[in-house]
Each structure stands twice: as structure tokens, then as C-alpha cells.
């Protein structure tokens, strides 16, 4: 039996997800009834807008899971169009040490990361078992994967060629956590 997760993107308001979830359930249930079958499914949302992270406790009331779309969350938080930034000024920012890393390659843990951590905390304040994760290329970058582990996310998602690196980084994060616990760091 398949495990279906329906993800609604770009939600910014509680009422928006509430209505879209109802429409999703109505549509899915009608199709399942028409086909005389049943499939269990859950409905969640992508957290891609700063407002969604800031109001994650409200949005969580209508979500079974959150997937932080860190590519879009980076764009909306920094006000950078990825295409414009990488093709124009971001290279200068990096070569002149205005930025240490490309925020589309390594998660900006101090800015975007705070929104992710806040979204997880606020969402789980309403639903302690809320499933959370990230999707996008940050899910395959080692320092970003370790941040996700420290933040308590349940999963990372990335393109297939990055999966081995993501698995290695996740294992290293667990080992680092266990070592720190043993040494009291």
C-alpha cells in the first residue's frame, strides 16, 4: 500500500492552508470514492516564506508535516533572485569576502536557519509529533545536513547524486552528538 503525502507549496497564512487542505481532502476523497478504493494520505505544506516560519504554530494546526523549501526560503529571506544573484553580484560578494559562502549552496544558518529552527519549534509547540524536514540542494550539503540534525528535523531531501554525501553527513552528525554527550561538550 502506498504512503501518500500531499504537499501544498507557498503557504503564508493559516486560513490559506485550512482551505487548501479541505479542498485537497474533498478532491482526493471524491476520486477515491469514484474509483472504489482507499488510500491513506497526509497533507502538509512547504515552508518557503518567512511569514510561514514566523507563524508556523498557526499553520501547523492544519498540517501533518512541514517541508522547509530552503531554496525558496533563502530567496525570500534574502530578497535575492537566485538566477540574478548567481549570475550577477553574488560572485563579487564571495570574492570580496562580503559573504563567506554562497547561501544557495550552504544554508545560511544565522539567517534562514533561524527561520527553520523557529518554524520547527513553533510547529511542534502545537503538534509535538509534527514531521519536519527540508528539500532542495541544502539537503545534500554536509554542514546544512548537520544543522538539520541539531535542529531536530526528521529528514532531508536532495537530488539523487547528493544522497551518499547526505547520508555520510547525517551519520557524522549523530557521531559528533554522541561524542559531545560523552565528553560533556
XYZ file of C-alpha atoms in Angstrom:
185
model
C 0.000 0.000 0.000
C 1.483 3.382 -0.926
C 2.162 6.056 1.660
C 0.912 9.282 0.068
C 1.992 12.711 1.261
C 0.364 15.695 -0.414
C 2.383 18.876 -0.037
C 0.884 22.317 -0.595
C 3.523 24.901 -1.569
C 3.998 28.589 -0.761
C 1.553 28.825 2.130
C 1.789 32.029 4.125
C -1.420 32.083 6.172
C -3.233 29.623 8.415
C -6.563 30.160 6.657
C -4.918 29.511 3.295
C -3.720 26.056 4.361
C -7.003 25.332 6.127
C -8.967 25.956 2.921
C -6.464 24.201 0.645
C -6.362 21.183 2.947
C -10.170 20.958 2.867
C -10.185 21.224 -0.940
C -7.430 18.602 -1.174
C -9.320 16.177 1.081
C -12.600 16.786 -0.751
C -10.961 16.155 -4.128
C -8.932 13.131 -3.035
C -11.894 11.544 -1.264
C -14.140 12.076 -4.301
C -11.596 10.450 -6.626
C -11.063 7.534 -4.248
C -14.822 7.029 -3.911
C -15.272 7.200 -7.693
C -12.620 4.518 -8.122
C -13.977 2.428 -5.235
C -10.638 2.310 -3.474
C -8.947 3.745 -0.452
C -5.503 5.168 0.125
C -4.297 6.702 3.332
C -2.747 10.102 2.817
C -1.477 13.020 4.840
C -1.419 16.696 3.929
C 1.386 19.074 4.715
C 2.986 22.221 3.470
C 6.229 23.645 2.271
C 7.549 26.415 4.456
C 9.103 28.699 1.843
C 8.053 32.123 3.053
C 9.431 33.903 6.131
C 5.868 34.598 7.270
C 5.115 30.881 7.284
C 8.090 30.197 9.558
C 7.082 33.061 11.858
C 3.502 31.786 12.135
C 4.288 28.070 11.987
C 2.291 27.408 15.169
C -0.868 28.613 13.425
C -0.109 26.823 10.159
C 0.713 23.565 11.988
C -2.901 23.284 13.131
C -3.738 22.205 9.582
C -0.555 20.362 8.584
C 0.580 16.802 9.103
C 4.127 17.751 8.118
C 6.367 20.667 7.177
C 8.976 20.553 4.465
C 11.200 23.608 4.540
C 11.865 24.616 0.947
C 15.231 26.146 1.707
C 15.979 27.260 -1.853
C 12.879 29.459 -1.948
C 13.140 30.347 1.747
C 16.660 31.611 1.064
C 15.430 33.712 -1.853
C 12.508 35.186 0.062
C 14.523 35.815 3.231
C 17.478 37.449 1.498
C 15.432 39.149 -1.197
C 17.758 37.609 -3.810
C 16.548 36.052 -7.003
C 18.834 33.053 -7.290
C 19.187 33.481 -11.040
C 20.004 37.180 -10.761
C 22.264 36.811 -7.726
C 24.387 33.937 -9.019
C 24.640 35.409 -12.490
C 25.458 38.946 -11.416
C 26.528 40.131 -7.975
C 26.902 37.040 -5.793
C 30.275 36.140 -7.301
C 31.555 39.595 -6.319
C 30.148 39.163 -2.801
C 32.072 35.900 -2.475
C 35.386 37.038 -3.989
C 35.378 40.226 -1.907
C 34.558 38.274 1.298
C 31.283 40.108 1.820
C 29.850 36.595 2.138
C 31.848 33.503 3.126
C 29.574 31.028 1.310
C 27.003 31.004 -1.436
C 23.709 30.876 0.548
C 22.154 28.761 -2.203
C 24.846 26.103 -1.714
C 25.345 26.210 2.078
C 22.383 27.033 4.278
C 22.622 30.493 5.843
C 22.326 29.109 9.361
C 22.361 32.524 11.049
C 19.503 33.933 8.973
C 17.479 31.350 7.083
C 18.453 28.728 9.665
C 16.868 30.776 12.431
C 13.609 30.735 10.491
C 13.845 26.955 10.064
C 14.571 26.425 13.781
C 11.769 28.803 14.758
C 9.357 27.083 12.383
C 10.186 23.668 13.828
C 9.821 24.902 17.420
C 6.590 26.778 16.769
C 5.065 23.956 14.720
C 5.889 21.364 17.355
C 4.523 23.605 20.115
C 1.117 22.841 18.569
C 1.858 19.331 17.260
C 4.750 17.723 19.146
C 4.978 14.843 16.635
C 4.949 17.127 13.564
C 7.168 15.608 10.888
C 9.677 18.180 9.619
C 12.412 18.216 7.024
C 13.993 20.173 4.221
C 14.000 19.711 0.497
C 16.363 21.204 -2.006
C 20.082 21.166 -2.571
C 20.838 22.145 1.036
C 19.688 18.631 1.940
C 22.839 17.249 0.345
C 25.384 19.737 1.718
C 27.238 18.414 4.806
C 27.161 21.479 7.098
C 23.490 22.033 6.242
C 22.652 18.385 6.987
C 24.392 18.672 10.364
C 22.403 21.849 11.092
C 19.194 19.945 10.282
C 20.159 17.218 12.748
C 20.913 19.739 15.508
C 17.606 21.470 14.800
C 15.663 18.226 15.178
C 14.432 17.775 11.620
C 13.264 14.287 10.728
C 14.619 14.118 7.191
C 16.493 15.853 4.415
C 15.708 15.518 0.746
C 18.097 16.214 -2.102
C 18.875 15.255 -5.681
C 19.927 11.620 -6.180
C 23.613 12.323 -6.795
C 23.862 14.033 -3.394
C 22.274 11.192 -1.394
C 25.572 9.434 -0.468
C 27.047 12.708 0.812
C 23.860 13.489 2.750
C 23.892 10.041 4.380
C 27.531 10.426 5.364
C 26.910 13.894 6.825
C 23.889 12.600 8.764
C 25.952 9.750 10.227
C 28.734 12.173 11.159
C 26.207 14.461 12.863
C 24.966 11.586 15.036
C 28.518 10.528 15.919
C 29.509 14.116 16.765
C 26.446 14.416 19.001
C 27.281 11.145 20.799
C 30.931 12.167 21.234
C 29.906 15.555 22.629
C 27.498 13.865 25.052
C 30.243 11.556 26.320
C 32.762 14.362 26.794
C 30.233 16.804 28.192
C 30.754 19.400 25.450
